[in-house]
PDB file of C-alpha atoms in Angstrom:
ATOM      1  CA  UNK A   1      -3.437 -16.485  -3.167  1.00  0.00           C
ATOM      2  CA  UNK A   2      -0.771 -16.178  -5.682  1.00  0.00           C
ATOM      3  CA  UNK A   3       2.619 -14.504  -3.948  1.00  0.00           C
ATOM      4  CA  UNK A   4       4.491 -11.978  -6.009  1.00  0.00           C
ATOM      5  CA  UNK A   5       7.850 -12.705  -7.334  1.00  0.00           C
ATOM      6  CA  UNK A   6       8.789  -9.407  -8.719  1.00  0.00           C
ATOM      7  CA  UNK A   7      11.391 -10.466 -11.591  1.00  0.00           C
ATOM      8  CA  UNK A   8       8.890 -13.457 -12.634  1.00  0.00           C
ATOM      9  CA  UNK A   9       5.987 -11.683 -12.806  1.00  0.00           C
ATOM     10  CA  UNK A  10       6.886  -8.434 -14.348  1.00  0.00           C
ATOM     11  CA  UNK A  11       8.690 -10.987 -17.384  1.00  0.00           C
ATOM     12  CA  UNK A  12       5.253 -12.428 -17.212  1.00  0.00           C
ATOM     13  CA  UNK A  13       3.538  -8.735 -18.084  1.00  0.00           C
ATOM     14  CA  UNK A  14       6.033  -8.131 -19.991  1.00  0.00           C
ATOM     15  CA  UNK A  15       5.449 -11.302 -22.467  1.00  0.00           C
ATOM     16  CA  UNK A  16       1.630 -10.495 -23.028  1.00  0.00           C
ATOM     17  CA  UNK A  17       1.837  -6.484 -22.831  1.00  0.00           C
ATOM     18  CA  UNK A  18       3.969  -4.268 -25.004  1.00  0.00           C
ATOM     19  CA  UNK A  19       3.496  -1.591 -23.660  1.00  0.00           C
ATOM     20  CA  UNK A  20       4.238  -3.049 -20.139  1.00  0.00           C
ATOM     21  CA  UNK A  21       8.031  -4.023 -22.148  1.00  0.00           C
ATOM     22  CA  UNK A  22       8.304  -1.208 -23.384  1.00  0.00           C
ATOM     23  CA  UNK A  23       8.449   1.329 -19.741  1.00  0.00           C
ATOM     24  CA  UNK A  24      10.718  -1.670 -17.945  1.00  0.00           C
ATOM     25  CA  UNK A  25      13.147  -1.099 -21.045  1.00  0.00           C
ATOM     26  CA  UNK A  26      12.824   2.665 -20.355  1.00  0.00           C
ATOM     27  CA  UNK A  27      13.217   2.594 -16.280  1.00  0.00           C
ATOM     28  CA  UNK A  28      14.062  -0.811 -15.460  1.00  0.00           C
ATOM     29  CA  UNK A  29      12.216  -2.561 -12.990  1.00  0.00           C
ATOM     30  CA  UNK A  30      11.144  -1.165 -10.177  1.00  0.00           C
ATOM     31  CA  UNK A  31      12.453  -1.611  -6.245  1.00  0.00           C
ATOM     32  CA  UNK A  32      10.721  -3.673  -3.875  1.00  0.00           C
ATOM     33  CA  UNK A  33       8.464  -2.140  -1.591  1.00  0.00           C
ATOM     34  CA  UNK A  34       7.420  -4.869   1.128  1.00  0.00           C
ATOM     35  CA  UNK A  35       7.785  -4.669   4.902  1.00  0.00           C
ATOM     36  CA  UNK A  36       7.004  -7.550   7.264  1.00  0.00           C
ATOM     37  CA  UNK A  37       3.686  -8.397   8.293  1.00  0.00           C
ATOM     38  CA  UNK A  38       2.069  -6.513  11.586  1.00  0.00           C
ATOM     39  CA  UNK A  39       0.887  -3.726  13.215  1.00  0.00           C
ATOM     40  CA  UNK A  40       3.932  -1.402  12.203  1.00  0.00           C
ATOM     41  CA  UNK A  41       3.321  -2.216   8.416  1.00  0.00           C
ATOM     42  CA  UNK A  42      -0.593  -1.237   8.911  1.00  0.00           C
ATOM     43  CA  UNK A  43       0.274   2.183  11.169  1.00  0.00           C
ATOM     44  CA  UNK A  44       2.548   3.316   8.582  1.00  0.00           C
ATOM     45  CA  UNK A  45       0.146   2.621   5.582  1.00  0.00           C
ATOM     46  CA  UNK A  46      -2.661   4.543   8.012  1.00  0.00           C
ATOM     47  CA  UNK A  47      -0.071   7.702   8.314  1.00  0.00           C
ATOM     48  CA  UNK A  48       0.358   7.656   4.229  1.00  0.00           C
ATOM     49  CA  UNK A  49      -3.679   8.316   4.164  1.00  0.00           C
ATOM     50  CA  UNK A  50      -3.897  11.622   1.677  1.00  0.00           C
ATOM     51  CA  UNK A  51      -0.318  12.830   2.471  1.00  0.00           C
ATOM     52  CA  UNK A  52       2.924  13.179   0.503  1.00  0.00           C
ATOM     53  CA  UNK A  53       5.505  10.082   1.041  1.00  0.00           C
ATOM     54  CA  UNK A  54       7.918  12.909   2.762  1.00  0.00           C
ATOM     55  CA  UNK A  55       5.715  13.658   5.142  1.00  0.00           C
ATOM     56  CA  UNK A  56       4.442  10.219   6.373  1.00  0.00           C
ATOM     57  CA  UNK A  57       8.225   9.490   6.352  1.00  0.00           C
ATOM     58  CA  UNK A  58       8.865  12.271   8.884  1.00  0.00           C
ATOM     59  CA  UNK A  59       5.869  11.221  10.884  1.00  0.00           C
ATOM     60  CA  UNK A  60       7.274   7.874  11.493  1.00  0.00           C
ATOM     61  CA  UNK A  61      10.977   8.914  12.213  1.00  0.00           C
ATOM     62  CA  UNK A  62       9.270  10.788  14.934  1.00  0.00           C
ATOM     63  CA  UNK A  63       6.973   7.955  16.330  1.00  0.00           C
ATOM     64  CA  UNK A  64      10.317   5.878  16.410  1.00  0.00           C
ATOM     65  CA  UNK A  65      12.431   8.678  18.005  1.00  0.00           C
ATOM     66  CA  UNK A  66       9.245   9.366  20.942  1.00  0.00           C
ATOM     67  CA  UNK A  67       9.349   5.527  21.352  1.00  0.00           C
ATOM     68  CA  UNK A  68      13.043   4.917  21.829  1.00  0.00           C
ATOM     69  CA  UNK A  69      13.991   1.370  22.689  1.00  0.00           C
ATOM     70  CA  UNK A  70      10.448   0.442  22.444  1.00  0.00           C
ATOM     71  CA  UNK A  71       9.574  -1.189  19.085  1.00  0.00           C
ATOM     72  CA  UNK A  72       6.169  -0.031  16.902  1.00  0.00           C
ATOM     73  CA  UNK A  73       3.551  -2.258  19.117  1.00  0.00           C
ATOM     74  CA  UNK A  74       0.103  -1.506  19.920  1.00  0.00           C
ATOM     75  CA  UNK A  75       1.290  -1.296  23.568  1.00  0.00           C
ATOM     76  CA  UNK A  76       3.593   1.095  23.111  1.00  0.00           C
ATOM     77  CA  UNK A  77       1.424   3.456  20.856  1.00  0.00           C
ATOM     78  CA  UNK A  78      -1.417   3.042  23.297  1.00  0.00           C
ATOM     79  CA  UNK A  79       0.662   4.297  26.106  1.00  0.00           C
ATOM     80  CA  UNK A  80       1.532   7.436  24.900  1.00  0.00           C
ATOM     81  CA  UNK A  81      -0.344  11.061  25.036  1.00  0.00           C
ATOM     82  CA  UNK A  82      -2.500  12.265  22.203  1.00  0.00           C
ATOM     83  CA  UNK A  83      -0.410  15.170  22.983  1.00  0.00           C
ATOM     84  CA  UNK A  84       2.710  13.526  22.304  1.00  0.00           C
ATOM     85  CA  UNK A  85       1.299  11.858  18.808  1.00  0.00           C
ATOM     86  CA  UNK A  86       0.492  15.196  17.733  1.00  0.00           C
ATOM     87  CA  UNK A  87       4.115  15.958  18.334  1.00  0.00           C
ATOM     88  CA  UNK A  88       5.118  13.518  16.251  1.00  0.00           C
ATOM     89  CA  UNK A  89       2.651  15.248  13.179  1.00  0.00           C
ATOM     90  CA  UNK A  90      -0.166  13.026  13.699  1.00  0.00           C
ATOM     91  CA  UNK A  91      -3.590  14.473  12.742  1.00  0.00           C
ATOM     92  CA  UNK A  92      -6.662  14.051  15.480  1.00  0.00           C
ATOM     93  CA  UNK A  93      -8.157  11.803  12.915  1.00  0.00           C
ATOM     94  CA  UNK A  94      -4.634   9.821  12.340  1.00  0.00           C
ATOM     95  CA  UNK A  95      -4.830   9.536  16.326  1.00  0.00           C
ATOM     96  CA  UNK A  96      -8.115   8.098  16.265  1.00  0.00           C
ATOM     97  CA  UNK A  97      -7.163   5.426  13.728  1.00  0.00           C
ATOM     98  CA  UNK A  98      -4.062   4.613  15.420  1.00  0.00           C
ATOM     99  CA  UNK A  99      -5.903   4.219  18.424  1.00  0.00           C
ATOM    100  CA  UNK A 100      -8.620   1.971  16.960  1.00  0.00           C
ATOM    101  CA  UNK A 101      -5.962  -0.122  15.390  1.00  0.00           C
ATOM    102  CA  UNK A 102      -4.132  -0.536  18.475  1.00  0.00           C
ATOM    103  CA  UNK A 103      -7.778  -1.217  20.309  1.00  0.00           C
ATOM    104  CA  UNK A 104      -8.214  -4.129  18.038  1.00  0.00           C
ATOM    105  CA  UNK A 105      -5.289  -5.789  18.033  1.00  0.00           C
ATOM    106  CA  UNK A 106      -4.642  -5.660  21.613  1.00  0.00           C
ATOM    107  CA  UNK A 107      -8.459  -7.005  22.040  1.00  0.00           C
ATOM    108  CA  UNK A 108      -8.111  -9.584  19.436  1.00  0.00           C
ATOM    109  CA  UNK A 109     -11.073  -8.172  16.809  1.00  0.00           C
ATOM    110  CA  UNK A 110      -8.257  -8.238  14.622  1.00  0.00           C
ATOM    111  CA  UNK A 111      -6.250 -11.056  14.046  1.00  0.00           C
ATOM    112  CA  UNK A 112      -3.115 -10.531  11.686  1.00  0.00           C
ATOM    113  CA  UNK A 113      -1.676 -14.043  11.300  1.00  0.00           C
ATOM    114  CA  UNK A 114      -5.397 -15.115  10.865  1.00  0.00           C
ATOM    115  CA  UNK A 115      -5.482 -12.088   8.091  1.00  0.00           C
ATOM    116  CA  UNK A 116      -2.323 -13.833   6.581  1.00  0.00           C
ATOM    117  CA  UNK A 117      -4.218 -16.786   6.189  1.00  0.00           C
ATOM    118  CA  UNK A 118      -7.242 -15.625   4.088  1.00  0.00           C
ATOM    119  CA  UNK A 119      -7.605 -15.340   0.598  1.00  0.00           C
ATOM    120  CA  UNK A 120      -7.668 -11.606  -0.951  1.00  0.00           C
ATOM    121  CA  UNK A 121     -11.489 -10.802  -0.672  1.00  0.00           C
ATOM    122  CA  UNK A 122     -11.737 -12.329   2.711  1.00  0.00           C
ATOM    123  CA  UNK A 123      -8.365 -10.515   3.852  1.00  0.00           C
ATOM    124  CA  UNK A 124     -10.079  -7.028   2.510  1.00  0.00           C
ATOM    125  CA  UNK A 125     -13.132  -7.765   4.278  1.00  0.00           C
ATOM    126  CA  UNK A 126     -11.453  -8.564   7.916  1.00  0.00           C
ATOM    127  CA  UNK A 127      -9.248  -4.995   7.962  1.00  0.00           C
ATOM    128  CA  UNK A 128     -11.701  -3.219   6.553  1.00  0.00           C
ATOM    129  CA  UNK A 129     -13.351  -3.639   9.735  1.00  0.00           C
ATOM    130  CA  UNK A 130     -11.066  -1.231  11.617  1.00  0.00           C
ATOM    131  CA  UNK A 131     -11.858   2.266  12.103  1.00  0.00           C
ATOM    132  CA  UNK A 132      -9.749   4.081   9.697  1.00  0.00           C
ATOM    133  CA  UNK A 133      -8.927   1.393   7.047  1.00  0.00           C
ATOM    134  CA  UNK A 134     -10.770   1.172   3.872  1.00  0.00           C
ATOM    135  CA  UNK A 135     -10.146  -0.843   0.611  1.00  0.00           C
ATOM    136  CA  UNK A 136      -7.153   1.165  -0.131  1.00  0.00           C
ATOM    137  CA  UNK A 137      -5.072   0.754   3.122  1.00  0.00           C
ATOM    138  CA  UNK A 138      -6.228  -2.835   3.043  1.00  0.00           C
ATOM    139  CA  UNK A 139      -4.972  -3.531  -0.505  1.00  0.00           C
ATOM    140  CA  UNK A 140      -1.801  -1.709   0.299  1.00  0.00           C
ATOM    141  CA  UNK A 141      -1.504  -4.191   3.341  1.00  0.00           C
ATOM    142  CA  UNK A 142      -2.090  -7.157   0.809  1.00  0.00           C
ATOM    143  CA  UNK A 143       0.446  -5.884  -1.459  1.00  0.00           C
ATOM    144  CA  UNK A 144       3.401  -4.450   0.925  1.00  0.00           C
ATOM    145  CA  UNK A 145       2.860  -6.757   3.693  1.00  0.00           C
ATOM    146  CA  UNK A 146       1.482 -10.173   2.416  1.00  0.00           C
ATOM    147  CA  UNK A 147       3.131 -10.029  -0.606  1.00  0.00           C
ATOM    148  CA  UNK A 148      -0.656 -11.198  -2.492  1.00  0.00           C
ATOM    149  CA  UNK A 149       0.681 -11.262  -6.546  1.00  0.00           C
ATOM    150  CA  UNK A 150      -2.788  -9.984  -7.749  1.00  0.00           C
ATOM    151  CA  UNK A 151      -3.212  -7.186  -5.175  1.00  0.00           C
ATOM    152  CA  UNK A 152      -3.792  -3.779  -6.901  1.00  0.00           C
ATOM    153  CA  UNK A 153      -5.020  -0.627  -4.984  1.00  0.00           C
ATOM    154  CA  UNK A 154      -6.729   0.873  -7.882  1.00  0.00           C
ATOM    155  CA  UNK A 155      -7.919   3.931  -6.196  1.00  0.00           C
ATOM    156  CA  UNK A 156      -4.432   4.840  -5.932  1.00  0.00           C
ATOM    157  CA  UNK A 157      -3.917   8.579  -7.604  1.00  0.00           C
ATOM    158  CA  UNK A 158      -0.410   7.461  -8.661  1.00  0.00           C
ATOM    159  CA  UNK A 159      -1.714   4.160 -10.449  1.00  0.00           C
ATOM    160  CA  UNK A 160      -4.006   5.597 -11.985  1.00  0.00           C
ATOM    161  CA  UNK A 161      -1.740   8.229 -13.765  1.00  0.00           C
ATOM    162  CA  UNK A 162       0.251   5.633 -14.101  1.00  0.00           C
ATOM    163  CA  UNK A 163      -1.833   3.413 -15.958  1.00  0.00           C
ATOM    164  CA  UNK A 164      -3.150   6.986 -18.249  1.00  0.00           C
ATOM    165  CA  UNK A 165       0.651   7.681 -18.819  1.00  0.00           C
ATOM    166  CA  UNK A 166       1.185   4.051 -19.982  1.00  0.00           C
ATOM    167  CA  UNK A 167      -1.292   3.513 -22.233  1.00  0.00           C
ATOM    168  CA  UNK A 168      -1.451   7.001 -23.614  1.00  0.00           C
ATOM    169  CA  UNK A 169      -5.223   7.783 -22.683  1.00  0.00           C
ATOM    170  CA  UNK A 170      -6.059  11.517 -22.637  1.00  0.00           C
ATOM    171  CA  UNK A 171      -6.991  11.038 -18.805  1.00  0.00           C
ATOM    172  CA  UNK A 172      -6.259   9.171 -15.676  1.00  0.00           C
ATOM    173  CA  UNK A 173      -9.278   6.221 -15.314  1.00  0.00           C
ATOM    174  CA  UNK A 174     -11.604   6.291 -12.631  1.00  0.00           C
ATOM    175  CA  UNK A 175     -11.558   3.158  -9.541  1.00  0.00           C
ATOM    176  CA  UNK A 176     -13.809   1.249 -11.195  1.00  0.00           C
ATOM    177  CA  UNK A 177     -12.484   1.535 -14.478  1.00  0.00           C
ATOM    178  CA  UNK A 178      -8.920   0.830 -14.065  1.00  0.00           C
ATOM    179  CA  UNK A 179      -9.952  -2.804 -11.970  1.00  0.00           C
ATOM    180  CA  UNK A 180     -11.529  -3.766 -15.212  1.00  0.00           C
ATOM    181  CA  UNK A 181      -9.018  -2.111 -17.229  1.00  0.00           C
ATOM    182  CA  UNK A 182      -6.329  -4.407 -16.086  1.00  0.00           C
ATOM    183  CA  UNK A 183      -8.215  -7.433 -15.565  1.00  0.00           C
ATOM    184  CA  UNK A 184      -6.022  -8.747 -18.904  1.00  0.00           C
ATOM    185  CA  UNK A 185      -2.620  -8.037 -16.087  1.00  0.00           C
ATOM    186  CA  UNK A 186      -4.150 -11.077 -13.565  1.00  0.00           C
ATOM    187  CA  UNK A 187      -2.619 -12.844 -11.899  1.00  0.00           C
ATOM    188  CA  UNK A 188       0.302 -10.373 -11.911  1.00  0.00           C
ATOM    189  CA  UNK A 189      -1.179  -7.046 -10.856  1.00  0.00           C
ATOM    190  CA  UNK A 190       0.551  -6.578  -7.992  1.00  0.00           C
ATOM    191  CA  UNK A 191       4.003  -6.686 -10.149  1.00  0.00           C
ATOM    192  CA  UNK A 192       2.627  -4.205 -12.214  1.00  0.00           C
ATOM    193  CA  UNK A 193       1.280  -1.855  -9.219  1.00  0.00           C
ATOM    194  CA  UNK A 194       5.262  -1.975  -8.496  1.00  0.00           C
ATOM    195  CA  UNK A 195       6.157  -0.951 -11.886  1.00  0.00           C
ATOM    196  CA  UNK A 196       3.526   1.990 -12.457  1.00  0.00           C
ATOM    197  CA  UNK A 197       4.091   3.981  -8.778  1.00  0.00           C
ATOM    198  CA  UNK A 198       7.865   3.412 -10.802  1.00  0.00           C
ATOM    199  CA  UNK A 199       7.007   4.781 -14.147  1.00  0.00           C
ATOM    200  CA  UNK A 200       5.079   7.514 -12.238  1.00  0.00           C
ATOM    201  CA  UNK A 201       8.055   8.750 -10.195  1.00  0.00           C
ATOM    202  CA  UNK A 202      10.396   8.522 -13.861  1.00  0.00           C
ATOM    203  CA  UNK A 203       7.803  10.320 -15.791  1.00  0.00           C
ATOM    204  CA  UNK A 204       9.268  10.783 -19.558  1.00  0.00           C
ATOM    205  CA  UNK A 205      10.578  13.788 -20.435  1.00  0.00           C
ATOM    206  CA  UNK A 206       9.809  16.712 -22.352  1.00  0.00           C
TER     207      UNK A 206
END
């Protein structure tokens, strides 16, 4: 369970890939997108789910405005009105997997310092287990939250442009194809997840 040092790791991409050298000298490297561990840092991740970053941004502002003093718990989601969720721009289904991740938490089927604990597969496994969560909201987790080094959410649509836009293909790689594509990047993937979603919002011009 390798953490990720940003600065170390992208030098250490940097040393065995070119091209990797190459974008950081274009863009420089990228910022650092981890939040503490918990049920905030999995809600927001479930609110990203197939929208833009401007509108799960909104969604949250809201969420924290409707909740006031109250922090992001699973007792203070669970308390409030589907009606007043909605109000806030959650989708039924986003309710639903709010709910269920507030359910499990509260009832202890999830356990996130026990989560924090477990290697990457195991990690994947446990939240996976949670209505609403599937391997990419759990790699996400692994990557923003835990800080795991090799974490890499390679059903990401921005990775995987990334990656095309990198390496000059003539289109973006499948799931499957991009995990074995960057095997070569290990133990260090989760540096370079940082540096493509940055190389995809600097796309070169012309």
């Amino acid at each position: 369970m390798a953490r990720l040092v940003l600065s170390r790791d992208l030098a250490a991409l940097a040393a065995r890939d070119p091209d990797i050298a190459r974008e950081l000298a274009r863009i420089g490297p990228p910022p650092d997108r981890r939040r503490p561990p918990g049920f905030a840092a999995l809600l927001r991740i479930i609110l990203g789910q197939q929208v833009s970053v401007q509108a799960a941004a909104a969604m949250w502002r809201r969420l924290e405005a409707l909740l006031g003093d109250d922090t992001v718990a699973p007792e203070a989601l669970a308390s409030r009105a589907d009606a007043e969720l909605r109000a806030c721009g959650f989708s039924r289904q986003k309710i639903i997997y709010a709910r269920a991740l507030a359910e499990a938490l509260a009832s202890g089927a999830l356990d996130l310092a026990r989560v924090g604990r477990l290697r990457d597969d195991a990690a994947i496994a446990a939240l996976t287990t949670v209505k609403g969560i599937g391997v990419w909201s759990a790699e996400i987790y692994l990557l923003f939250a835990l800080g795991r080094g090799d974490a890499f959410p390679a059903g990401d649509l921005a990775l995987r442009v990334g990656y095309q836009r990198l390496k000059g293909l003539a289109e973006a790689p499948g799931t499957a194809a991009l995990r074995e594509m960057t095997a070569p990047w290990r133990p260090y993937r989760g540096a370079a997840a940082h540096l493509l979603w940055h190389s995809y919002a600097n796309p070169p011009l012309g």
